[in-house]
Each structure stands twice: as C-alpha cells, then as structure tokens.
Amino acid sequence: MATAIYLEHYLDSIENLPCELQRNFTLMRELDNRAEEKKCEIDKLAEEYIKNVRNLAPDQRVEHLQKIQNGFTKCKEYSDDKVQLAMQTYEMVDKHIRRLDADLARFENELKEKLDVSGYESPDSRTAKKAGARGGLKEKRRTKGRGRKSSDDDSPRKKKTKNSPEFSESILPVHPSDVLDMPVDPNEPTYCLCHQVSYGEMIGCDNPDCPIEWFHFACVDLTTKPKGKWFCPRCTQDRKKK
C-alpha cells in the first residue's frame, strides 16, 4: 500500500515533465537557429568589408566594423541564453531525481520500522540462530562426557556463555542499511569557488583563461545577470595585479 502511494505521488509530480522538457529543447533549437543566422550575417558583413575596405571612408569603416561587433554580441547573447536554458533543464530533471532518492530512503525506513515492530526475522537471521544453537548443544555434550572433576571443565574454550562475544556474534541478525545510499556521480564535473556540481543560476567568467569558468550566483554575491562583461573574483585580482 505504501509503495503504491509513493509511486502515485511521484508519477503525479513528473506528469508535466515531458512537456516542460520538450518546450525547453524547442527553445534551445530556436536559439541555435538564430545564432546560426546571425553568424551567416557576420560572415557576409566581413566579406563585404574586406572587399570594399580600400574604397571606404574612415567613418564608413568604423560603422561597418560596429555592425560586425554588434552581430557577435547578439550571437553571444543567444549562446548565453541557451546555456542558461540548458542548466534550468538539468536542474529540473535533477530535482525529480533527488525527490525519488528521498522517497526511496523514507520508504525503506518505514518498511524497516514495520518489520522491527512485527518481530519479523530475515532468513539469514534464522539460519544464524539455528547454527548458534546447534553449536551450543554440541559443546554441552562434550563438557558432560569429560566429567565434572576435569581441570579443563571451567576453561573458556570448553564453555560458551550467553555473554561471550563468540556466542553473541554467531546469532547476530543481519540488518539492512538505515538509509538508501545514493552517491553523486563521481564523474560529474564541479564548478565555482565551492567546488560543487552545477545547480540553480550560474554565470560564466569572461576571461577565456579562467580555470573555473562557471560560478553560482550566490557564491559570487549576484542576484541577477550583470550587463556587459563579468569577471570572477580571482580573475579580477589577477587583472589588478597586472
């Protein structure tokens, strides 16, 4: 019954996920198309500039180069929007994965508590107890056969009491893990000053040689995407030193 409830709630939560993913992927495809169209315009402007550069006045050259620069700026905006959309899509799927992990852990805990209350014993535990009981009977028979006056009768090797570690270990039941362990994929790349995986809104450093590249908004004290170029704290310090 509990399994059905968990499953029903989870299926309800992901009911709209396929539509949301399809919408995000469609938007990413549109951004790709816009970026490609803009790159074609830039190529045409560059060819036209190279062809007529000798016949252009200085003001016309500056105007033509400004058009090319504006095209690159617009193309970069499309690329940034696509990256942000891809990160939102990843976070959307990852949120449902985390919820599934949490539901599995809660379900296992509830199942374990019910088994403990009902006194249920696993087959492994029963086997261990039977083995311990047979060992204890054999030992008692050996002790009786050797007589009470033997000097070795009270030796720990000949008697096993209930409090001895050897006896206790032979009947200990095997318990399942308290919480289902779902580790993060070790191959998933980490970013930012906190060295964590990508989540939420992130911003890229405009320094092409930045060793970290991507940063979480909260880690660099940002709430919205800044206008113009943005450099991370480490690259900003390096630029000041230069």
mmCIF file of N, CA and C in Angstrom, residues 188-199 212 214 216 219 234:
data_model
loop_
_atom_site.group_PDB
_atom_site.id
_atom_site.type_symbol
_atom_site.label_atom_id
_atom_site.label_comp_id
_atom_site.label_asym_id
_atom_site.label_seq_id
_atom_site.Cartn_x
_atom_site.Cartn_y
_atom_site.Cartn_z
ATOM 1 N N GLU A 188 30.687 13.550 -12.536
ATOM 2 C CA GLU A 188 30.044 14.823 -12.835
ATOM 3 C C GLU A 188 30.997 15.966 -12.505
ATOM 4 N N PRO A 189 31.216 16.903 -13.442
ATOM 5 C CA PRO A 189 32.189 17.979 -13.202
ATOM 6 C C PRO A 189 31.722 18.950 -12.124
ATOM 7 N N THR A 190 32.672 19.591 -11.468
ATOM 8 C CA THR A 190 32.376 20.580 -10.434
ATOM 9 C C THR A 190 32.812 21.961 -10.912
ATOM 10 N N TYR A 191 32.194 22.988 -10.349
ATOM 11 C CA TYR A 191 32.449 24.358 -10.767
ATOM 12 C C TYR A 191 32.541 25.251 -9.542
ATOM 13 N N CYS A 192 32.727 26.537 -9.808
ATOM 14 C CA CYS A 192 32.598 27.590 -8.805
ATOM 15 C C CYS A 192 33.695 27.514 -7.745
ATOM 16 N N LEU A 193 33.689 28.525 -6.849
ATOM 17 C CA LEU A 193 34.647 28.574 -5.749
ATOM 18 C C LEU A 193 34.347 27.499 -4.707
ATOM 19 N N CYS A 194 33.093 27.014 -4.684
ATOM 20 C CA CYS A 194 32.696 25.999 -3.702
ATOM 21 C C CYS A 194 33.000 24.584 -4.174
ATOM 22 N N HIS A 195 33.449 24.429 -5.426
ATOM 23 C CA HIS A 195 33.785 23.110 -5.984
ATOM 24 C C HIS A 195 32.607 22.138 -5.914
ATOM 25 N N GLN A 196 31.398 22.643 -6.243
ATOM 26 C CA GLN A 196 30.202 21.806 -6.254
ATOM 27 C C GLN A 196 29.709 21.658 -7.693
ATOM 28 N N VAL A 197 28.761 20.709 -7.888
ATOM 29 C CA VAL A 197 28.200 20.498 -9.210
ATOM 30 C C VAL A 197 27.302 21.674 -9.577
ATOM 31 N N SER A 198 26.933 21.775 -10.832
ATOM 32 C CA SER A 198 26.104 22.887 -11.283
ATOM 33 C C SER A 198 24.681 22.744 -10.751
ATOM 34 N N TYR A 199 24.106 23.877 -10.307
ATOM 35 C CA TYR A 199 22.711 23.919 -9.873
ATOM 36 C C TYR A 199 22.267 25.373 -9.870
ATOM 37 N N ILE A 212 38.236 28.200 -13.639
ATOM 38 C CA ILE A 212 36.975 27.696 -13.069
ATOM 39 C C ILE A 212 35.829 27.863 -14.064
ATOM 40 N N TRP A 214 32.732 28.723 -14.541
ATOM 41 C CA TRP A 214 31.328 28.911 -14.149
ATOM 42 C C TRP A 214 31.192 29.039 -12.638
ATOM 43 N N HIS A 216 28.229 29.859 -9.236
ATOM 44 C CA HIS A 216 26.859 30.011 -8.756
ATOM 45 C C HIS A 216 26.618 31.469 -8.354
ATOM 46 N N CYS A 219 27.366 32.269 -4.695
ATOM 47 C CA CYS A 219 28.771 32.205 -4.272
ATOM 48 C C CYS A 219 29.545 33.464 -4.636
ATOM 49 N N ARG A 234 38.667 35.932 -8.590
ATOM 50 C CA ARG A 234 40.076 35.550 -8.782
ATOM 51 C C ARG A 234 40.676 36.248 -9.998
#
